[in-house]
Amino acid sequence: MSDFLQDVQKHIDIAAQTLKLNLDVLQNIKTPNRILQFIIPLKRDNGAVETFLAFRVQHSNILGPYKGGIRYFSEANIGEIKALAGLMTWKTSLLGLPFGGAKGGIKVNSLLLSRRELEELSRGYVRAIFNFIGPYVDIPAPDINTNPQIITWMVDEYSKLKGDFTPASFTGKPINIEGSRGREVATAYGGAVILKKIIDDYFPKLLNKHPTVAIQGFGNVGGNLAKILQMAGFSIMALSDSNSAIQANSKQKALNPTAVYNCLKENVMISNCYCVGSVCSRAGGSQLISNAELLEKEVDILIPAAIEGQINKSNADRIKAKIILEMANGPITVEAEEILEDKGILIIPDILANAGGVVVSYLEWFQNIEQSYWPEVDVLERAKKMMIDAYEEVKKIAIERKVSLRQAAYIKAIERVARELNLKKARREI
Ligand code: NAD
């Protein structure tokens, strides 16, 4: 079992003990319903045929159709995808959505593919899982290294096989193929909403200053969150992507994320690379640092927004932030969490912090089914209310039961799934 999967299982075990779940139910909620592992052949531009390992794990559909992203990642493996599929079940349950949890991935470094190859691989993925997905079965979305363009190819391939344009088969689509306004920024927006509530409730003294922030990962989530927080008066002190990290130099008060973003865009054009390049040290004369230094920076808020396991037992005791907002899935290991809690660092758990994406995915799916489309302000207003409602419930459980926000979130999420499971058993539906 992968370390990430083991960590997710540990969080479930602790919550299950609090809820006094019986062993049958516990075993059921820990085990994925379906695991698809397959090979996608791809004809490369040089004529050679290469194969890529791919996955779709459908963890639970007790609360509704499976829901979860697809990542293109050279380190993708079945343990990671199983863990991520489980996290989706807990996230959709926590937010009260009518969805279950799933996750998919292809083991590939998509930066090394041409645009044609990327399109062919994405269409091949849909052909492989076509019989197991659909608007009322399993609705995939973007994740690491997948984006609205890739989702467009996937919807097109699904619709061709179905013989009918089916926008509700995927979320994270561009607006012009029936995506939702606000989806692109939704995950970051949801994280900002929760962070603001945490500061109001737990760190009111930070309200009188410009809280300092370091963000690991400058993609859809980290990049958008940097811009949102800067506009809200936060000082962005350090940023990174998989290649490099930068911090504000001694003369600067803070980084300007828009300048960094523009710099990246320029790089993309220069190198003619399809995906993002390296965070550029030219933006505003900032200083290059290492990714390790970024995580250990003395800031008020640390935001891991890249991949799992980044804060672990090897660096946890050097983390100096007061708050960690988990925008990535599983960025803190269980061992690290114990060290961070002893240091008094407040952790805002992934299944709450980054749920804004799946909330607006639900609103996108809903708009597709209803064939009625809302302005961005309405979408984000609805998402904000759902995020705050979930936060208030988590906070209440944390206070009443004297547990961490993560445990409170798991208790809430597992309770809903277990209740539905017992109801369905009583009705002999399963
Ligand atoms: P993305 O592909 O748009 O961006 C990922 C970023 O992380 C890139 O800047 C990449 O260079 C960087 N990165 C990758 N490995 C790194 C490393 N080792 N060190 C530093 N930076 C690294 O992906 P995204 O959609 O922004 O997703 C980021 C995280 O947020 C993932 O954990 C994902 O599962 C989670 N998430 C995403 C969404 C969503 O709606 N996109 C929703 C919920 C959770």
XYZ file of C-alpha atoms and ligand atoms in Angstrom:
474
model
C 0.000 0.000 0.000
C 1.396 3.459 -0.879
C 2.271 5.856 1.960
C -0.362 8.308 0.705
C -3.084 5.643 0.690
C -2.008 4.457 4.162
C -2.270 8.031 5.452
C -5.800 8.475 4.073
C -6.800 5.117 5.619
C -5.412 6.257 8.994
C -7.573 9.408 8.909
C -10.602 7.204 8.176
C -9.752 4.755 10.993
C -9.525 7.554 13.578
C -12.836 9.100 12.503
C -14.458 5.648 12.418
C -13.406 5.042 16.040
C -15.008 8.324 17.099
C -18.174 7.409 15.207
C -18.068 3.832 16.550
C -18.623 2.462 13.036
C -18.998 -1.277 12.823
C -16.288 -3.215 10.997
C -18.523 -4.079 8.028
C -19.217 -0.438 7.298
C -15.584 0.539 7.854
C -14.365 -2.132 5.432
C -16.967 -1.050 2.874
C -16.046 2.659 2.978
C -12.319 1.952 2.725
C -12.587 -0.273 -0.351
C -13.017 1.152 -3.888
C -15.946 -0.218 -5.893
C -14.014 -0.542 -9.140
C -10.360 -0.281 -10.182
C -9.588 0.092 -13.870
C -5.961 -0.210 -14.933
C -5.149 -0.296 -18.626
C -2.659 0.509 -21.372
C -3.190 3.247 -23.963
C -1.215 2.839 -27.197
C -0.052 6.096 -28.792
C 1.514 6.593 -32.226
C 4.289 9.130 -31.619
C 5.144 11.804 -34.186
C 8.217 9.765 -35.186
C 5.997 6.805 -36.150
C 6.877 4.622 -33.140
C 4.028 3.210 -31.051
C 4.424 3.730 -27.308
C 2.134 2.500 -24.534
C 1.111 4.426 -21.421
C -0.220 2.996 -18.165
C -3.538 4.568 -17.121
C -6.055 4.289 -14.285
C -9.593 5.115 -13.220
C -10.575 4.242 -9.663
C -14.266 4.530 -8.742
C -14.276 4.614 -4.973
C -17.909 5.123 -3.963
C -21.239 6.000 -5.583
C -23.330 5.731 -2.434
C -24.226 9.438 -2.613
C -24.452 9.795 -6.409
C -22.426 9.384 -9.621
C -18.665 9.030 -9.225
C -16.837 12.370 -9.529
C -13.141 13.185 -9.743
C -10.309 14.554 -11.838
C -7.802 13.011 -14.230
C -4.105 13.799 -13.785
C -1.239 13.387 -16.232
C 1.760 12.707 -14.064
C 5.015 10.819 -14.609
C 4.841 9.436 -11.047
C 1.163 8.357 -11.264
C 0.566 4.967 -9.613
C -2.408 2.919 -8.481
C -1.871 3.631 -4.760
C -1.922 7.377 -5.356
C -5.036 7.197 -7.543
C -6.859 5.014 -4.984
C -6.030 7.516 -2.230
C -7.203 10.446 -4.374
C -10.440 8.635 -5.329
C -11.190 8.118 -1.620
C -10.483 11.782 -0.858
C -13.069 12.710 -3.520
C -15.706 10.601 -1.736
C -15.014 12.436 1.539
C -14.910 15.839 -0.168
C -18.226 15.477 -2.013
C -19.830 14.066 1.137
C -18.506 16.885 3.329
C -19.897 19.485 0.933
C -23.297 17.773 0.776
C -23.039 17.161 -2.990
C -25.043 14.428 -4.768
C -21.823 12.767 -5.974
C -19.475 9.987 -4.991
C -15.717 9.838 -5.468
C -13.344 8.729 -8.238
C -9.970 9.665 -9.706
C -8.067 8.888 -12.874
C -4.623 9.332 -14.268
C -2.120 8.536 -16.977
C 1.507 7.841 -16.138
C 3.066 10.293 -18.566
C 5.242 13.380 -18.668
C 2.869 15.363 -20.841
C 5.469 18.117 -21.313
C 7.297 15.716 -23.635
C 4.291 15.217 -25.962
C 3.390 17.322 -28.987
C -0.083 18.854 -29.120
C -1.240 16.121 -31.531
C 0.131 13.386 -29.280
C -1.534 14.928 -26.224
C -4.878 15.018 -28.040
C -4.554 11.395 -29.223
C -3.622 10.181 -25.726
C -6.577 12.048 -24.184
C -8.998 10.584 -26.727
C -7.494 7.107 -26.144
C -8.150 7.481 -22.408
C -11.838 8.204 -23.060
C -12.178 5.254 -25.459
C -10.767 2.956 -22.748
C -13.189 4.056 -20.011
C -16.204 4.961 -22.189
C -18.377 2.101 -20.857
C -17.757 3.135 -17.249
C -18.448 6.887 -17.384
C -21.346 9.217 -18.273
C -23.409 12.102 -16.823
C -25.162 9.824 -14.297
C -22.363 7.287 -13.845
C -18.950 8.937 -13.476
C -18.085 12.521 -14.420
C -14.341 13.237 -14.738
C -12.711 16.703 -14.521
C -9.234 18.280 -14.817
C -6.435 17.874 -12.265
C -2.631 18.148 -12.478
C -1.474 18.813 -16.072
C -4.971 18.531 -17.530
C -6.902 21.627 -18.545
C -10.037 22.861 -20.384
C -8.461 22.055 -23.787
C -7.865 18.429 -22.792
C -11.394 18.224 -21.382
C -12.711 19.592 -24.715
C -11.051 16.699 -26.593
C -12.443 14.249 -24.034
C -16.018 15.564 -24.305
C -15.724 15.424 -28.090
C -14.510 11.806 -28.014
C -17.221 10.788 -25.538
C -19.903 12.533 -27.633
C -18.690 10.816 -30.841
C -18.888 7.389 -29.208
C -22.287 8.190 -27.708
C -23.595 9.635 -30.982
C -24.830 12.764 -29.205
C -23.154 15.916 -27.831
C -23.002 15.202 -24.077
C -21.491 18.153 -22.205
C -22.536 16.802 -18.764
C -20.120 13.872 -19.249
C -17.173 15.998 -17.991
C -16.722 19.187 -15.974
C -13.993 21.806 -16.266
C -15.020 22.574 -19.864
C -14.406 25.941 -21.507
C -17.417 28.302 -21.488
C -17.966 27.906 -25.250
C -18.681 24.192 -24.887
C -21.052 24.630 -21.977
C -18.559 24.985 -19.149
C -19.500 27.039 -16.108
C -18.448 30.595 -15.564
C -16.172 30.622 -12.505
C -14.923 26.996 -12.852
C -11.395 28.041 -13.833
C -10.903 29.979 -10.563
C -13.254 27.916 -8.388
C -10.736 25.826 -6.431
C -8.610 28.872 -5.617
C -11.675 30.976 -4.817
C -13.015 28.334 -2.407
C -9.620 28.158 -0.675
C -9.580 31.934 -0.251
C -13.107 31.881 1.248
C -12.082 29.288 3.855
C -8.786 31.036 4.636
C -10.642 34.302 5.309
C -13.027 32.497 7.719
C -10.103 30.844 9.537
C -8.345 34.188 9.987
C -11.578 35.800 11.264
C -12.188 32.980 13.747
C -8.727 31.879 14.851
C -6.219 34.638 13.975
C -8.090 37.978 14.225
C -4.812 39.841 14.837
C -3.767 39.027 11.246
C -6.712 41.119 10.023
C -4.908 44.343 10.911
C -1.891 43.606 8.723
C -1.114 42.195 5.281
C -0.653 38.484 6.105
C 2.407 36.999 4.410
C 2.021 33.951 2.152
C 4.240 31.344 0.432
C 2.685 29.155 -2.274
C 4.130 25.913 -3.644
C 2.733 25.197 -7.151
C 1.799 27.875 -9.657
C -0.765 26.072 -11.803
C -4.534 26.419 -11.938
C -4.877 26.335 -8.149
C -1.712 28.048 -6.880
C -1.582 30.655 -9.668
C -5.193 31.757 -9.292
C -5.006 31.750 -5.502
C -1.897 33.950 -5.555
C -3.778 36.535 -7.649
C -6.948 36.372 -5.489
C -5.018 36.735 -2.219
C -2.898 39.597 -3.539
C -6.066 41.459 -4.545
C -7.450 40.820 -1.042
C -4.420 42.518 0.565
C -2.193 39.523 1.355
C 1.561 39.813 0.686
C 2.774 36.994 -1.588
C 6.366 36.441 -0.420
C 7.326 33.279 -2.348
C 6.077 31.142 -5.252
C 7.249 27.974 -6.966
C 6.586 25.429 -9.668
C 8.192 22.035 -10.332
C 11.335 23.661 -11.769
C 12.121 26.552 -9.490
C 11.052 28.865 -6.681
C 11.293 32.612 -6.141
C 10.926 34.976 -3.227
C 10.521 38.727 -3.001
C 13.982 40.292 -2.834
C 14.955 42.500 0.070
C 13.854 45.698 -1.751
C 10.385 44.367 -2.593
C 7.467 44.291 -0.187
C 5.985 41.283 -2.019
C 5.818 39.479 -5.362
C 3.345 40.426 -8.050
C 1.716 37.131 -9.158
C 0.316 38.698 -12.336
C 3.833 39.713 -13.422
C 5.063 36.184 -12.683
C 2.165 34.744 -14.676
C 2.877 37.026 -17.652
C 6.509 36.038 -17.496
C 5.515 32.358 -17.659
C 3.232 33.011 -20.597
C 6.122 34.619 -22.413
C 8.304 31.596 -21.741
C 5.609 29.294 -23.052
C 5.520 31.236 -26.311
C 9.292 31.373 -26.618
C 9.822 27.661 -26.083
C 6.611 26.779 -27.935
C 5.929 24.451 -25.032
C 2.314 23.377 -24.526
C 2.375 23.303 -20.725
C 3.745 25.835 -18.210
C 7.465 26.373 -17.980
C 9.499 27.451 -14.983
C 8.515 30.244 -12.573
C 10.759 33.006 -13.858
C 13.145 34.972 -11.690
C 12.909 37.966 -14.052
C 9.473 38.953 -12.720
C 10.114 42.122 -10.731
C 13.745 41.247 -9.945
C 12.828 38.585 -7.400
C 15.314 36.094 -5.973
C 15.652 32.405 -6.806
C 15.363 30.021 -3.836
C 14.870 26.258 -3.551
C 11.478 24.583 -3.168
C 12.639 23.381 0.283
C 13.404 26.960 1.323
C 9.960 28.053 0.156
C 8.252 25.518 2.432
C 10.355 26.588 5.406
C 9.926 30.342 4.925
C 8.859 32.494 7.868
C 5.383 33.491 6.670
C 1.938 33.633 8.254
C 0.392 31.232 5.729
C 1.961 28.357 3.815
C -0.027 27.011 0.857
C 1.067 23.706 -0.673
C -0.733 23.656 -4.051
C 1.304 21.076 -6.006
C 1.496 17.371 -5.123
C 1.180 15.048 -2.135
C 3.723 14.333 0.600
C 5.592 17.639 0.349
C 5.534 18.286 4.105
C 6.826 15.141 5.779
C 8.847 14.028 8.779
C 12.069 15.267 7.144
C 11.021 18.941 7.040
C 7.994 19.311 9.370
C 9.987 20.607 12.330
C 11.427 23.407 10.170
C 8.016 24.738 9.018
C 7.473 28.220 10.464
C 4.032 29.249 9.149
C 1.124 29.763 11.555
C -1.466 28.350 9.144
C -1.183 25.712 6.386
C -3.932 25.804 3.759
C -3.860 22.419 1.986
C -4.794 23.263 -1.596
C -3.012 20.175 -2.980
C -4.471 16.791 -2.090
C -2.507 15.093 0.691
C 0.451 17.511 0.914
C 1.098 16.698 4.634
C 1.927 13.162 5.780
C 0.413 11.778 9.005
C 3.849 11.766 10.682
C 4.396 15.425 9.742
C 0.936 16.395 10.940
C 1.753 15.237 14.483
C 4.898 17.396 14.501
C 3.049 20.422 13.094
C 0.223 20.084 15.634
C 2.765 19.946 18.480
C 4.185 23.208 17.133
C 0.687 24.751 17.247
C 0.376 25.163 13.464
C -3.243 25.193 12.273
C -3.885 22.892 9.288
C -6.868 23.549 7.019
C -7.497 20.072 5.548
C -7.543 19.368 1.819
C -11.063 17.914 1.726
C -12.357 21.292 2.892
C -9.722 23.753 1.582
C -9.724 22.649 -2.062
C -13.400 21.613 -2.362
C -14.328 24.767 -4.318
C -13.376 22.966 -7.543
C -15.803 20.096 -7.117
C -18.505 22.456 -5.830
C -18.398 24.463 -9.060
C -18.045 21.225 -11.045
C -21.362 20.233 -9.482
C -22.849 23.617 -10.471
C -21.465 23.129 -14.017
C -23.022 19.653 -14.273
C -26.295 21.034 -12.883
C -26.337 23.857 -15.479
C -25.667 21.272 -18.234
C -28.545 19.081 -17.088
C -30.889 22.086 -16.747
C -29.553 23.739 -19.939
C -29.580 27.094 -18.167
C -26.415 29.122 -17.591
C -25.651 31.588 -14.781
C -23.369 34.641 -14.524
C -20.010 34.148 -12.749
C -21.080 36.199 -9.735
C -24.063 33.880 -9.129
C -21.931 30.749 -9.502
C -19.295 32.015 -7.058
C -21.909 33.280 -4.597
C -23.526 29.807 -4.469
C -20.126 28.169 -4.128
C -19.167 30.562 -1.316
C -22.308 29.717 0.655
C -21.730 25.970 0.285
C -18.083 26.314 1.359
C -18.972 28.425 4.399
C -21.783 26.072 5.458
C -19.354 23.128 5.328
C -16.710 25.127 7.224
C -19.151 26.073 10.005
C -20.142 22.420 10.471
C -16.501 21.334 10.593
C -15.650 24.059 13.104
C -18.604 23.052 15.311
C -17.561 19.382 15.343
C -13.932 20.343 16.036
C -14.976 22.420 19.041
C -17.566 19.965 20.400
C -15.362 16.889 20.058
C -12.040 18.669 20.720
C -10.489 17.295 17.521
C -8.469 18.817 14.670
C -10.219 20.410 11.681
C -9.110 17.396 9.603
C -10.667 14.896 12.001
C -13.827 17.004 12.217
C -14.061 17.083 8.406
C -13.606 13.294 8.163
C -16.175 12.691 10.920
C -18.746 14.799 9.075
C -17.990 13.229 5.686
C -17.895 9.608 6.868
C -21.042 10.004 8.945
C -23.058 11.006 5.844
C -21.727 8.119 3.727
C -22.208 5.571 6.545
C -25.774 6.784 7.155
C -26.669 6.419 3.474
C -24.997 3.020 3.336
C -27.070 1.799 6.285
C -30.270 3.238 4.771
C -29.586 1.512 1.452
C -28.833 -1.750 3.253
C -32.096 -1.440 5.167
C -33.916 -0.943 1.858
C -31.913 -3.907 0.475
C -30.666 -1.787 -2.413
C -27.128 -3.125 -1.979
P -1.609 22.209 -12.399
O -1.064 21.136 -13.252
O -2.392 23.305 -13.021
O -0.451 22.871 -11.533
C 0.425 22.120 -10.722
C 1.563 23.049 -10.297
O 2.377 22.363 -9.351
C 2.477 23.456 -11.456
O 2.911 24.784 -11.264
C 3.649 22.487 -11.301
O 4.841 22.963 -11.891
C 3.733 22.440 -9.783
N 4.453 21.297 -9.258
C 4.353 20.001 -9.606
N 5.232 19.270 -8.883
C 5.869 20.141 -8.047
C 6.882 20.011 -7.060
N 7.419 18.823 -6.763
N 7.291 21.128 -6.405
C 6.764 22.340 -6.693
N 5.814 22.521 -7.621
C 5.382 21.434 -8.281
O -2.482 21.455 -11.282
P -3.606 22.086 -10.362
O -4.916 21.816 -10.998
O -3.220 23.458 -9.975
O -3.529 21.105 -9.093
C -2.622 21.357 -8.005
C -3.057 20.542 -6.799
O -4.387 20.919 -6.441
C -3.101 19.026 -7.030
O -2.732 18.367 -5.837
C -4.564 18.761 -7.317
O -4.955 17.438 -7.032
C -5.218 19.767 -6.382
N -6.587 20.137 -6.748
C -6.869 20.673 -7.970
C -8.177 21.029 -8.287
C -8.552 21.677 -9.596
O -9.714 22.102 -9.728
N -7.652 21.831 -10.535
C -9.194 20.812 -7.339
C -8.869 20.264 -6.093
C -7.554 19.930 -5.806
